[in-house]
Each structure stands twice: as structure tokens, then as C-alpha cells.
XYZ file of C-alpha atoms in Angstrom:
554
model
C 1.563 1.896 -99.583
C 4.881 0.924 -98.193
C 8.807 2.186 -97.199
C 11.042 2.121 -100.082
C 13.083 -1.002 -99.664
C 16.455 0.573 -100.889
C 16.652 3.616 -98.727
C 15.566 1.129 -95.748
C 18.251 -1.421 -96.657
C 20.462 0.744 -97.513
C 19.942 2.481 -94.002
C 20.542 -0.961 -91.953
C 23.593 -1.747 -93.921
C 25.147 2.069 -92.837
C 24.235 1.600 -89.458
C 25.798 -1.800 -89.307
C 22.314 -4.049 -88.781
C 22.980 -6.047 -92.061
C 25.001 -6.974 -94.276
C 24.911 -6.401 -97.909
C 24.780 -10.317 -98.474
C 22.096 -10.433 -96.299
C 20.226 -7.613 -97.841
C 20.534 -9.028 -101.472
C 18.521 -12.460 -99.757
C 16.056 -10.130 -98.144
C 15.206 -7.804 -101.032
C 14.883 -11.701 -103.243
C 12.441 -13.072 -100.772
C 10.528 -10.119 -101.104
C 10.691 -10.194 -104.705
C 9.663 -13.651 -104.422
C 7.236 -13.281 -101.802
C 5.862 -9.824 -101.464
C 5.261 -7.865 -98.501
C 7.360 -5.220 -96.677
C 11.081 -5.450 -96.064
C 10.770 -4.371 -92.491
C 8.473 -7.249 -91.562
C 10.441 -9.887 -93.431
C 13.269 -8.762 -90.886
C 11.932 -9.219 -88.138
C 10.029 -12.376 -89.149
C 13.578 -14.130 -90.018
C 14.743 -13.331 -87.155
C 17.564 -10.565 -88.450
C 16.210 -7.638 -86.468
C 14.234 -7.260 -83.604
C 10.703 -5.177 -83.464
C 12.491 -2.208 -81.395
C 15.326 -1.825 -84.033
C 12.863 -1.916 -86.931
C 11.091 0.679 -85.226
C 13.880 3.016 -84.696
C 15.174 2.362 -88.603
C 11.951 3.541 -89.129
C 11.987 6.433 -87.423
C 15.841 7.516 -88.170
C 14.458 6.786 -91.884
C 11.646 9.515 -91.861
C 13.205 12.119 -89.060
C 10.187 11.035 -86.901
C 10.536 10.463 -82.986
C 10.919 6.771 -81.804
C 8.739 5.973 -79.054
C 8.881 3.432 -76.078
C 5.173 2.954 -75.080
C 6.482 0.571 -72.119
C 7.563 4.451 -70.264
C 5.320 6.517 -72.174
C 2.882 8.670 -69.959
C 0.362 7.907 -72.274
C -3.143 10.433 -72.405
C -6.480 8.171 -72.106
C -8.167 11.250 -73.478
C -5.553 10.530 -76.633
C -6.315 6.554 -76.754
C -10.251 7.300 -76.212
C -10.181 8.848 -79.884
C -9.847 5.632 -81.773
C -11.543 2.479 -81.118
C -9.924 -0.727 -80.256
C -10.920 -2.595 -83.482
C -9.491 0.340 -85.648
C -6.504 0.851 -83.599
C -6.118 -2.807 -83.710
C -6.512 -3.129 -87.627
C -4.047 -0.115 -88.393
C -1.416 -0.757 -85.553
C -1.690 2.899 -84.295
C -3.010 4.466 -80.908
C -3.197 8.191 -79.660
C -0.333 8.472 -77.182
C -0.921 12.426 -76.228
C -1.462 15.783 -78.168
C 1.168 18.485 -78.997
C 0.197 21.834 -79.745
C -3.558 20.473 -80.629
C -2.075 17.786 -82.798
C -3.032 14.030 -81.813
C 0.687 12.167 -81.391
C -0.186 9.042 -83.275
C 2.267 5.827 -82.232
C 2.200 3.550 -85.492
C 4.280 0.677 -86.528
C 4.061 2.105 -90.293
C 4.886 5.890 -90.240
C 4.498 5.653 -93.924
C 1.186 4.091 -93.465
C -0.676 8.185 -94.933
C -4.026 6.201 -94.918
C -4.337 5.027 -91.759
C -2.687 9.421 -91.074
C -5.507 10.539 -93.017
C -8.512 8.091 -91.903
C -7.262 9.419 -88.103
C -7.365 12.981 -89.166
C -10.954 12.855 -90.674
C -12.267 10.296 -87.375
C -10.958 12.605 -84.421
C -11.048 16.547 -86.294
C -7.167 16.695 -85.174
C -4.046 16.575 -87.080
C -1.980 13.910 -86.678
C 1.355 14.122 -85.485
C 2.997 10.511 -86.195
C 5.910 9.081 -83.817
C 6.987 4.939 -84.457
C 6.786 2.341 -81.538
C 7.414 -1.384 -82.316
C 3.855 -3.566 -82.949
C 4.685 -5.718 -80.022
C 4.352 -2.245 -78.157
C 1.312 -0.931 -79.985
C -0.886 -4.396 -79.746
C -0.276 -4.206 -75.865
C -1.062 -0.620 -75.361
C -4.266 -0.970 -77.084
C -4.957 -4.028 -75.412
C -4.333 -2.240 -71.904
C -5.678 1.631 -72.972
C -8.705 0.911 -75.537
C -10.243 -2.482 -74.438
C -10.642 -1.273 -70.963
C -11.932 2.236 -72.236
C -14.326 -0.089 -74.967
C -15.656 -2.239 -72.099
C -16.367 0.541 -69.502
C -18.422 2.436 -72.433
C -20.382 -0.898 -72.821
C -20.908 -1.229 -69.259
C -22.420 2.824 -68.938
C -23.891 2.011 -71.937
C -25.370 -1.119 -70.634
C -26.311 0.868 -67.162
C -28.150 3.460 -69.401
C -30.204 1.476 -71.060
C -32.025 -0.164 -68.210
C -31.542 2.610 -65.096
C -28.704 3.109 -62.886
C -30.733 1.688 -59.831
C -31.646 -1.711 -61.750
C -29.740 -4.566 -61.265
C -26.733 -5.104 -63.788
C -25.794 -8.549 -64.983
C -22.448 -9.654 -63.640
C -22.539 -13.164 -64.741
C -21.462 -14.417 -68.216
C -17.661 -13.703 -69.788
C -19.640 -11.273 -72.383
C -21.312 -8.738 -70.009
C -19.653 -5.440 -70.277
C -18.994 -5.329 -66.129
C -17.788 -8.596 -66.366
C -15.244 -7.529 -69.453
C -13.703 -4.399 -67.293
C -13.106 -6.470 -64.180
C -11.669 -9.206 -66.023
C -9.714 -6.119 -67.795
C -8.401 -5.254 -64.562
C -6.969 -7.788 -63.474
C -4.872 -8.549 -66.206
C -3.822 -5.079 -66.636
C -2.748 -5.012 -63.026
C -0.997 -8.576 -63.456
C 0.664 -6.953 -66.377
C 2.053 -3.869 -65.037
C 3.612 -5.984 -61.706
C 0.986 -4.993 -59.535
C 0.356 -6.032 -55.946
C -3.060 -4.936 -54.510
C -5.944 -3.286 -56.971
C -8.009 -0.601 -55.108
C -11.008 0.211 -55.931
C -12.145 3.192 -54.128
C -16.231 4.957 -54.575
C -15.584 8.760 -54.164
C -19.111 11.676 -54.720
C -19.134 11.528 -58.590
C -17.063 8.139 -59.753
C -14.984 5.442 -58.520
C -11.228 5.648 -58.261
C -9.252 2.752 -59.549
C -5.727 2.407 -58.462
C -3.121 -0.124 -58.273
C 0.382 -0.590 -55.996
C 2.900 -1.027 -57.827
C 6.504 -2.021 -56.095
C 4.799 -0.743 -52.790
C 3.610 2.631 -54.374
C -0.093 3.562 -55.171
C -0.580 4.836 -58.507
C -4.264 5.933 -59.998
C -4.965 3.828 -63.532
C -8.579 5.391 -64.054
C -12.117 6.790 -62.873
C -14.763 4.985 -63.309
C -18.308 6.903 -63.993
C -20.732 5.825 -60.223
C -22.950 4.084 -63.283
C -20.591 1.102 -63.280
C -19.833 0.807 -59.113
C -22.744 -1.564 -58.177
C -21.942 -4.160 -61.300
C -18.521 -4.020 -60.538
C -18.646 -4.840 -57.125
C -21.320 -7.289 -57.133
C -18.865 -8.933 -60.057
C -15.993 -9.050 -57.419
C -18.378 -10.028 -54.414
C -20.167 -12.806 -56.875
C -16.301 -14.152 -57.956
C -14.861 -14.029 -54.018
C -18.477 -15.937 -53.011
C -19.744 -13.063 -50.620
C -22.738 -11.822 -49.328
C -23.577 -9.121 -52.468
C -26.813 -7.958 -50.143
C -24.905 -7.261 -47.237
C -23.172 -3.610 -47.642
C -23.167 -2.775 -43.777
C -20.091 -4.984 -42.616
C -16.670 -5.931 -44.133
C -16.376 -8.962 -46.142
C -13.540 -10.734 -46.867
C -13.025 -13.814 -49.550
C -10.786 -15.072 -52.118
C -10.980 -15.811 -56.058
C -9.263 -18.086 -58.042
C -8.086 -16.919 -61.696
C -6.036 -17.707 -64.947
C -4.677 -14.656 -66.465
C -2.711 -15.705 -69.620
C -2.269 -19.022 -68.624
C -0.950 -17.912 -65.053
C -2.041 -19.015 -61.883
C -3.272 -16.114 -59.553
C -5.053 -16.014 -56.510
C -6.906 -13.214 -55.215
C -7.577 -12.134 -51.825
C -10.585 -9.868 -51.490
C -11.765 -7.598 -48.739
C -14.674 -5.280 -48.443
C -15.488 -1.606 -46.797
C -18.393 -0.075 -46.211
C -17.527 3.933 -46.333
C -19.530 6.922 -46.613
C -20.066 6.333 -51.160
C -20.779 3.105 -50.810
C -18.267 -0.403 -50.527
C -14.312 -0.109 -51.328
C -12.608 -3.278 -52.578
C -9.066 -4.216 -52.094
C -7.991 -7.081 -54.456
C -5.006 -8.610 -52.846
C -3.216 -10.439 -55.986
C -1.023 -13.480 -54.945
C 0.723 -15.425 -57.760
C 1.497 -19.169 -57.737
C 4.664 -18.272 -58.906
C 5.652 -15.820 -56.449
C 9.085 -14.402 -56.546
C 10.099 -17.139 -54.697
C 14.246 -16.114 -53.544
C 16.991 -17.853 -51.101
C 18.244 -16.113 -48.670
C 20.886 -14.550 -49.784
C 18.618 -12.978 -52.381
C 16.506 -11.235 -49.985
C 18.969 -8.592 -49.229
C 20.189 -9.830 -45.396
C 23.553 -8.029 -45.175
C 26.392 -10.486 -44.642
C 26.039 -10.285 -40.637
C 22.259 -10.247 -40.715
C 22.834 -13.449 -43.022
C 24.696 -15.354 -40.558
C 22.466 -14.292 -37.479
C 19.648 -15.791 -39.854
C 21.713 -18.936 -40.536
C 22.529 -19.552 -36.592
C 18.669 -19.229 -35.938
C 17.568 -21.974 -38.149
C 20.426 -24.443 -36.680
C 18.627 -24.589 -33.923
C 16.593 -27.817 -33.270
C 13.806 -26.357 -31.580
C 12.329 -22.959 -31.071
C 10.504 -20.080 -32.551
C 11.164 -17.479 -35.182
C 9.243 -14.469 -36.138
C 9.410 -12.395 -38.930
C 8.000 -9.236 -38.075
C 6.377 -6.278 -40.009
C 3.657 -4.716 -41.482
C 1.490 -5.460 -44.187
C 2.969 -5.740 -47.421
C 6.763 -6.286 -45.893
C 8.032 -9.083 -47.585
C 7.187 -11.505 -44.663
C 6.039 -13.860 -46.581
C 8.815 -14.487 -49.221
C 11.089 -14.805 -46.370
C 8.935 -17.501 -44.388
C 9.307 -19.034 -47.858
C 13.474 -18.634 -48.249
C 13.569 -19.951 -44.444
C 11.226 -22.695 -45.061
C 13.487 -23.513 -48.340
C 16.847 -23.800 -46.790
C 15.146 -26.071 -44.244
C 13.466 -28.310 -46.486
C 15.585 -31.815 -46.949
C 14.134 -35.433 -46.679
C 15.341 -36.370 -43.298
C 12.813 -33.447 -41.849
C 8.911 -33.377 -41.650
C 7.939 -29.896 -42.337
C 3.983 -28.847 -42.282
C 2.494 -25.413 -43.143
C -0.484 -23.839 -42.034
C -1.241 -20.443 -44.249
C -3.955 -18.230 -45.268
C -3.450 -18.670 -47.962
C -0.823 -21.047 -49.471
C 0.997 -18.438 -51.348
C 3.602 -20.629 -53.282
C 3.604 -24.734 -53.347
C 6.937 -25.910 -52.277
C 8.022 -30.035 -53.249
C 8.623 -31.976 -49.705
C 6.532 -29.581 -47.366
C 2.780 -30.559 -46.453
C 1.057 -27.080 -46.882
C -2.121 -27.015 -45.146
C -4.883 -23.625 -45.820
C -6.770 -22.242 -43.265
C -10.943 -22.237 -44.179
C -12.830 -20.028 -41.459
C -16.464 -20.621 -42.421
C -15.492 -24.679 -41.412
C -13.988 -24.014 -38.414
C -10.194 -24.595 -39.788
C -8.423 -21.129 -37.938
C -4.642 -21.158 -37.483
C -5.407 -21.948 -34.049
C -7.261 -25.522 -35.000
C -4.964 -26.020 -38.128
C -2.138 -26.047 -35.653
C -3.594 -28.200 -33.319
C -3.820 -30.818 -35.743
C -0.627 -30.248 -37.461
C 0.991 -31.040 -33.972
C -0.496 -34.340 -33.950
C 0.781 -35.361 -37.129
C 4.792 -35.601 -36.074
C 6.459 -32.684 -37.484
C 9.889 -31.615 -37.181
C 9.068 -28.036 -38.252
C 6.050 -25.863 -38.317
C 5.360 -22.951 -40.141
C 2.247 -20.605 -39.273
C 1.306 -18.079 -41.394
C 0.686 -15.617 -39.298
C 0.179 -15.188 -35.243
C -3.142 -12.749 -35.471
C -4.482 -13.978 -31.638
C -3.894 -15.203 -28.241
C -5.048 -18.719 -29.034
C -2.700 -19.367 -32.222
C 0.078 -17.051 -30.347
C -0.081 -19.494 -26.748
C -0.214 -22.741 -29.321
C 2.859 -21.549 -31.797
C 4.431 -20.239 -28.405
C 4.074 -23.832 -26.487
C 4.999 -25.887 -29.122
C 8.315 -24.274 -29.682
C 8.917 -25.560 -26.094
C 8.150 -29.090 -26.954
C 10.541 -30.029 -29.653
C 9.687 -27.984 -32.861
C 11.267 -25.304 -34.550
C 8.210 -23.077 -35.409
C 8.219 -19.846 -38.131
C 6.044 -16.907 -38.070
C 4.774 -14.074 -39.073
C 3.846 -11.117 -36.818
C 2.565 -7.603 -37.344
C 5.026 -5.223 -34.668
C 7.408 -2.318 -35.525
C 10.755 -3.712 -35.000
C 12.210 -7.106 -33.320
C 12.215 -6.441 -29.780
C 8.252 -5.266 -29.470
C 7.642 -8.777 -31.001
C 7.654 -10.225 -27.416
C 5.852 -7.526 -25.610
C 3.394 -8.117 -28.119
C 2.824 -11.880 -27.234
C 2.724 -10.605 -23.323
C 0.043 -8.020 -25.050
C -1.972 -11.383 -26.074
C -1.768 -12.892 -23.355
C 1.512 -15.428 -23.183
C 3.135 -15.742 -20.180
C 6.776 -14.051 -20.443
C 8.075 -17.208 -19.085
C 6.836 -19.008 -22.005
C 7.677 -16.936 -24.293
C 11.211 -15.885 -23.100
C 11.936 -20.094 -22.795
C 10.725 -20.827 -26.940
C 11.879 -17.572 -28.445
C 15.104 -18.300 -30.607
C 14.988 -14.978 -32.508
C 12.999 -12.100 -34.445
C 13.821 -10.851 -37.830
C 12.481 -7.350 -38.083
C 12.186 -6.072 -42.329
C 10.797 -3.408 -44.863
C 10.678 -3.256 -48.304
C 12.499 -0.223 -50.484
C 12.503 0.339 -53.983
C 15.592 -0.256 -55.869
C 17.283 2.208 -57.829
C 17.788 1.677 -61.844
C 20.882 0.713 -62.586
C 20.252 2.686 -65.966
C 19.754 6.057 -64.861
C 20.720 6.312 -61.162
C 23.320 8.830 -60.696
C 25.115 10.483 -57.687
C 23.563 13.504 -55.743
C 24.906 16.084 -53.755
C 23.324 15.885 -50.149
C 24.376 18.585 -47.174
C 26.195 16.988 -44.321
C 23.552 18.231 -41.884
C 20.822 16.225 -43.941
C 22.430 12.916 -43.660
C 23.727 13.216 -40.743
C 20.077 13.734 -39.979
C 19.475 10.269 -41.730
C 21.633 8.442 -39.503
C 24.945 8.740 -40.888
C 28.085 9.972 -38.533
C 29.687 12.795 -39.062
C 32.643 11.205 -40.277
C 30.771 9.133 -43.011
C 29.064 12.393 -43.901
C 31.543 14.027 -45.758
C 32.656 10.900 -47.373
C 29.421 9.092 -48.265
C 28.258 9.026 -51.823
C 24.642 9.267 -52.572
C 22.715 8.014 -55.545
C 19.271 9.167 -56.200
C 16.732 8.226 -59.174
C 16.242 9.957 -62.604
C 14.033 8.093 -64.839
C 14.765 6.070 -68.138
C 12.834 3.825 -70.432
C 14.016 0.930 -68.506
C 12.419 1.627 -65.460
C 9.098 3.532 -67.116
C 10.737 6.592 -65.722
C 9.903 5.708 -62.203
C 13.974 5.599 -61.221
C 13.418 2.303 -59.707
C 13.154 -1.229 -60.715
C 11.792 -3.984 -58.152
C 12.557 -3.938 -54.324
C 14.669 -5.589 -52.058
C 14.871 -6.138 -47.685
C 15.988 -4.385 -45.200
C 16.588 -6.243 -42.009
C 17.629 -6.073 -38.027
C 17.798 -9.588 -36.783
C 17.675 -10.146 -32.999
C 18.803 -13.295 -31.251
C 16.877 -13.895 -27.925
C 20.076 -13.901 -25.385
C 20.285 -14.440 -21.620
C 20.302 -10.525 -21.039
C 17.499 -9.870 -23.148
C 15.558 -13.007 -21.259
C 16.464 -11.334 -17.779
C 15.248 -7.622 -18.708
C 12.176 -9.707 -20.652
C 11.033 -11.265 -17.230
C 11.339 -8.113 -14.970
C 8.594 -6.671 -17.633
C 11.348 -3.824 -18.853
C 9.882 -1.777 -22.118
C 10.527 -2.738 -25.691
C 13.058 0.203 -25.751
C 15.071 -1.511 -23.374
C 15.254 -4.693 -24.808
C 16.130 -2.898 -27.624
C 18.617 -0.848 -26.435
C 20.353 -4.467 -25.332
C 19.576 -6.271 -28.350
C 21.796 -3.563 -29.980
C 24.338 -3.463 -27.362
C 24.320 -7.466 -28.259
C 25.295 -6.628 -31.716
C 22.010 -6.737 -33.561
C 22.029 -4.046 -36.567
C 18.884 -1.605 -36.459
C 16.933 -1.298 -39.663
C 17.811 1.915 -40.213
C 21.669 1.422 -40.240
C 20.866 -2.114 -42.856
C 19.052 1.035 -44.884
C 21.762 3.323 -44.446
C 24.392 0.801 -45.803
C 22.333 0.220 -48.993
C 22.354 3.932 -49.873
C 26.295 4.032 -49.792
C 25.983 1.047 -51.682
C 23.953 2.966 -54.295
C 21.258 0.136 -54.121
C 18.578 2.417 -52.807
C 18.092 6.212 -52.289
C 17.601 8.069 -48.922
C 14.010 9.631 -49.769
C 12.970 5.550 -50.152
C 14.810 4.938 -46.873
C 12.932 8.238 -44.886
C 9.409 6.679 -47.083
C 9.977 3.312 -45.296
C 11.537 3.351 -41.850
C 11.129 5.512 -38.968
């Protein structure tokens, strides 16, 4: 079996992907050699995978396929197993009109057609995707779906109220978490959920801030898989009444990833939440984080000061953390001492002494800094100000000769310092060490492939934000979908900002106990930018859309 090497050749010549010299070589090495033209191609290095696959295609009138944005049917991949699949380099992608569409890297391959016809009772409707493309679908699609069959098989077999294995890398529950977690490294992802409903557990993953469902998993397989998680993150796998939280260490593909893991008890039984963390976090400087060019400077004329503290508030999931990271960054130089305290250390940075916070031996942000203030710093970083003992310590040591960076969980800039009052520092502390707040979200950013303009009514955005004036010259993009960004219309994220330096007005109206809305309504008058009008900016400057900017910020 095999393409006909002239018509193929021939084909790449027409279409300008090799030269005639070039082909005479080829077709002499295969002489030589053997084997099929296609892969001889690609294995010297003349074509790539994709264009093979679409000569392929073009060469039989069949439909090229990008499996990478393909909203591919499990029910399709669940036909074939993973070691067939895997042999023949084909996988059910979907049916059409009762026909299985079959993805192969050899259309002309009618053995593998036929042996797929007689194994699923469908006909076979046959579409060409590169190998590369095929090998990771299956990898992703059928060795999840092998290993959760194993594990109900597994469950069957000894009673769905005995007690599963979850130790050893062969154990079928051990397989489909490990599964998991690479799939969710794979596909970007930021958080796994996984979520017991009546009949089966939901499994879902956020991906660039969005939730998206991957799979159900049959009730069988909930008590292995979380006693697997709880037996990984060293937790209490008896206790089910109270939320646990712990951490796991991990290798996926050679890649350092930590994993933060936290426990629910709800009315099916426990929910997990696998917080992933990478060692190599998408570590960016400042001017990569999306700070507009006066947020940028505001940013800039906070960290010349010599003392002082900055916050970086948000919610959960903002982006807080990178930007700790840029600040710390453009800080770091020899002639500074510069300690961390985190939970946990997120990304190792050369020339800063990164300290991690362990509960169950006492070591809280609150003791970590303690210490960290004996050991001579110039600048302190906290990971995050969660109560009034690390808030009065990060607050009071501002005053005393350190610039100090943190994280805080508030709506906007301004609330940041009712929010300390709230836990219990004295405004007179806090308005003496506060330098400055930098308020942020995350949005999605549009493709650059497939965004195009939209028409928007005047009312609607002046509704957004926008004056009237800007409304009827204001152009909008919005997303449509392409291969490039799996046909989401967006591809990564980026920050939007409102930076507040603390001034002598905002002190005054600070002391005499005046609402956050006032001090916001003089932090503006002051110059600072609200988040919404950074957001605004980016949709006329067709980086994000205005459905992302309503999804994100109030």
C-alpha cells in the first residue's frame, strides 16, 4: 500500500514545494532505500508534517484537518483503542451523516479504512491531519479514555465501596490522574476542577481564565481519584468533613510544575481544585504586562522610592503574581538585598533570597517576615497580606526603611487601604508607609488571525464607557475563530491596570475615615486612570473585545 510517487511529486513541484532537481534525489533515495516519498520529505527536512498533510489531501480531494482546533467527538475517539489508533496513525474525530470521520496520516492507507469499518459497524469517512497531530490527539483523547475504562474496570471487579489502590505508576486511577495533568499542562491550563455531581464527576479545566468541561467521569472512579490527589498533596484521605489544602510536586515531560491543591466537602462528596504553577512561569518585564504608557511611568515613580509599600491588588487569578515578579525584576541589581516570602515560590529569580511559607511548622507570612526583617534587607516582598498580623508587620516595616511589595485581594486601588483599617492598621500607619496601589484584571486577547471589526450602536458603547464623541468614531474588533487560536478568537491574555499614588489629599480624606469612593473619586481627580478606561483603550486598540472587557470589570 502506498501514494503513487509521481502524481505526489509531480503535485509538490506544481505547487511550488520542490524542485524538479530535488525530486529526481528524492524519488533515487527511495529507489535506493524504500519507503514512502512523503515520509522521506519530511524526514530530510524538505517539507514540513502540515504541508505533507495537505499534499495529501489536495492529492485525493479529501478534507485537510487541523486536530490542534478540531472539536473533536470522544464518542468518535472511544471507537478505536489507543494501541490500534497508535499502530495505524488514525483516530475518530466526529461522524457525518452516520459515517465515522477518520483523521489519518495515510488517506491511502484502505487497510487500516477497512479494518475501522469492520471494528466500529460504521463507514469511514477519511480526512488527513499531520502524524505529529494524530500521535498527540490519541495521546490526549484515547489514553485517558483507555485508563478511565481500566480504572471502572478495576472498581468493578472488587466493589465500588472497597478501597481502590492509588499507589504504584501502573494502577489505572493512578494512570488518569497522571493523564490529567499532562493534558491540562498541554492545553495551557491554569486550575483543573474536579467537581462530584448525582451520577459522575465533572472534570474541567481554565483555560486563559475561562472554564471549559474536558470529561465526566463515571462516580466508580471519584474515591480513587481523590484519595490519589489527597495521597500526592500529603492530606488527611480519612477526613472528608473539612477543607484541606496541600501542594504536589511533579515532572510533566521533563517540566517542572507545582501543584497547589485544595479540598471541599459538598453535598456528592469532596471537590478538588488543582492549582498548577510552573517553574517557568511566564515570567514578563514591565512593559510586557500591558501598563499603558502613563500607568508605566506611575509604576516606575513608585519603585524609585527608597522606602515604602506597594500593593498589587485583585482577585484570584489576576495576574498579581507575575507582576510582583516584573517589579521584583526591575529592582533586582547587586548593590540591593532583596528577600521573598511566598506561598509558594512561584518562579526562582538569580540575586533574590526567596523564602516559602510552611504552616504545619509554624512558618506563616507573619513569622517568615519577622525573620526576614532581621536579616538586613533593602526590599521585601510578601506574597500576599491575608491577616491583621502579616498586614500591621508589612505595614510597619515600610515605615522603617524598606520598600515592601504585596499582594492584596480588594476591588480596585483605593479600597486597598480601607481594607488594612478593615484588619485592623491604624490609618496613621498606613497613610505614613503607603507609596501606591496598582489595581489589575486579566482579558483575553484577540487573534490577530481572525479578529475583525464589528459594528456596535453608539448607545451600547457609550454604555461601556466611551463618550459620545469617541462613539461614533471608535472602531471595534471582536473575535471569530481560526485554527490558530482553536477557534476560541483569542490567544493568551494581557493587564489591565489603574495605578494610584498615595498623595497628600488622598492622606487627608484617608485620616478623616472618608469612604473608598471618595478616595477614589480624588485619586482620579489626581490623574490616576480607572480600569475601565485602561480596558476601554485596548478595545480601540483592537487588542481586546468589549464582551471580554464587560466579562472582567465592573
Amino acid at each position: 500500500m502506498g501514494y503513487t510517487r509521481e502524481r505526489l511529486g509531480e503535485m509538490l513541484v506544481s505547487a511550488g514545494l520542490l524542485s524538479e532537481e530535488r525530486l529526481a534525489r528524492v524519488l533515487d533515495t527511495q529507489e535506493r532505500e524504500g519507503g514512502k516519498l512523503g515520509e522521506i520529505l519530511v524526514r530530510q527536512l524538505v517539507l514540513s508534517e502540515g504541508q505533507l498533510a495537505e499534499a495529501l489531501a489536495r492529492q485525493k480531494g479529501l478534507d485537510h484537518v487541523n486536530l490542534a482546533a478540531y472539536d473533536i467527538d470522544r464518542n468518535a475517539t472511544a471507537l478505536l483503542s489507543e494501541r490500534f489508533a497508535a499502530h495505524r496513525s488514525a483516530i475518530g474525530i466526529g461522524f457525518e451523516d452516520d459515517r465515522l470521520v477518520l483523521a489519518m496520516a495515510d488517506p491511502l492507507d484502505i487497510e487500516t479504512i477497512d479494518d475501522v469499518e469492520m471494528r466500529t459497524g460504521h463507514k469511514v469517512l477519511p480526512v488527513v491531519a499531520s502524524r505529529t497531530q494524530i500521535d498527540y490527539a490519541i495521546a490526549k483523547y484515547l489514553a485517558s479514555s483507555d485508563v478511565l475504562a481500566d480504572v471502572v474496570e478495576s472498581v468493578d471487579e472488587i466493589g465500588a465501596e472497597a478501597e481502590v489502590a492509588v499507589v504504584g505508576e501502573d494502577v489505572p486511577v493512578v494512570r488518569l490522574v497522571n493523564q490529567l495533568v499532562r493534558e491540562a499542562v498541554h492545553d495551557g491550563a491554569s486550575d483543573i476542577h474536579l467537581e462530584p455531581e448525582r451520577n459522575d464527576v465533572r472534570i474541567r479545566y481554565r483555560v486563559d481564565g475561562v472554564m471549559q468541561e474536558m470529561m465526566r467521569v463515571p462516580s466508580a472512579a471519584r474515591a480513587g481519584m481523590i484519595s490519589r490527589v489527597k495521597i500526592m498533596a500529603e492530606l488527611d484521605i480519612a477526613e472528608r468533613r473539612r477543607p484541606q489544602d496541600g501542594r504536589i510536586a511533579v515532572a510533566v515531560d521533563g517540566t517542572p510544575v507545582d501543584i497547589r491543591v485544595t479540598t471541599l466537602p459538598t453535598a456528592h462528596g469532596e471537590s478538588l481544585v488543582l492549582r498548577l504553577l510552573g517553574s517557568e512561569l511566564a515570567f514578563r518585564g514591565l512593559d510586557e504586562l500591558g501598563l499603558g504608557a502613563e500607568n508605566l511611568w506611575a509604576v516606575q515613580r513608585l519603585l524609585k522610592r527608597p522606602y515604602g509599600a506597594i500593593l498589587l491588588a485583585g482577585p484570584t487569578g489576576s495576574g498579581k503574581s507575575t507582576t510582583l515578579y516584573a517589579l521584583l525584576q526591575t529592582l533586582n541589581d547587586p548593590a540591593r538585598k532583596i528577600i521573598t516570602v511566598e506561598d509558594p515560590i512561584e518562579y526562582q529569580m538569580t540575586g533574590v533570597t526567596q523564602m516559602a511559607v510552611n504552616p504545619r511548622i509554624g512558618l506563616t507570612f507573619a513569622n517568615g517576615l519577622r525573620t526576614i526583617l532581621r536579616a538586613d534587607p533593602d526590599i521585601v516582598m510578601v506574597g500576599e497580606v491575608r491577616d491583621p498580623e502579616t498586614a500591621e508587620i508589612a505595614v510597619r516595616s515600610a515605615l522603617t526603611g524598606h520598600l515592601v511589595l504585596s499582594s492584596i485581594h480588594t476591588n480596585d486601588a483605593p479600597s486597598a487601604l480601607t481594607r488594612l483599617t478593615d484588619m485592623g492598621v491604624a490609618p496613621y500607619i498606613t497613610s505614613s508607609a503607603m507609596a501606591g496601589v496598582v489595581s489589575q484584571r486579566l482579558v483575553r486577547i484577540l487573534c490577530d488571525h481572525c479578529k475583525k471589526p464589528v459594528k456596535v450602536p453608539g448607545s451600547k458603547l457609550v454604555g461601556a464607557g466611551f463618550t459620545a464623541s469617541e462613539a461614533k468614531k471608535v472602531t471595534v474588533y471582536g473575535p471569530v475563530g481560526c485554527d490558530e487560536c482553536a477557534h476560541s478568537g483569542y490567544s493568551g491574555r494581557t493587564g489591565l491596570f489603574e495605578v494610584m499614588i498615595v498623595n497628600d489629599d488622598i492622606v487627608t480624606h484617608f485620616l478623616d475615615r472618608e469612604p473608598a469612593e471618595a478616595l477614589r473619586q480624588i485619586a482620579l481627580a489626581s490623574g490616576m486612570i480607572p480600569l475601565r478606561r485602561d480596558a476601554l483603550d485596548k478595545v480601540t486598540a483592537g487588542i481586546t473585545s468589549l464582551e471580554e472587557v464587560d466579562r472582567v470589570v465592573v
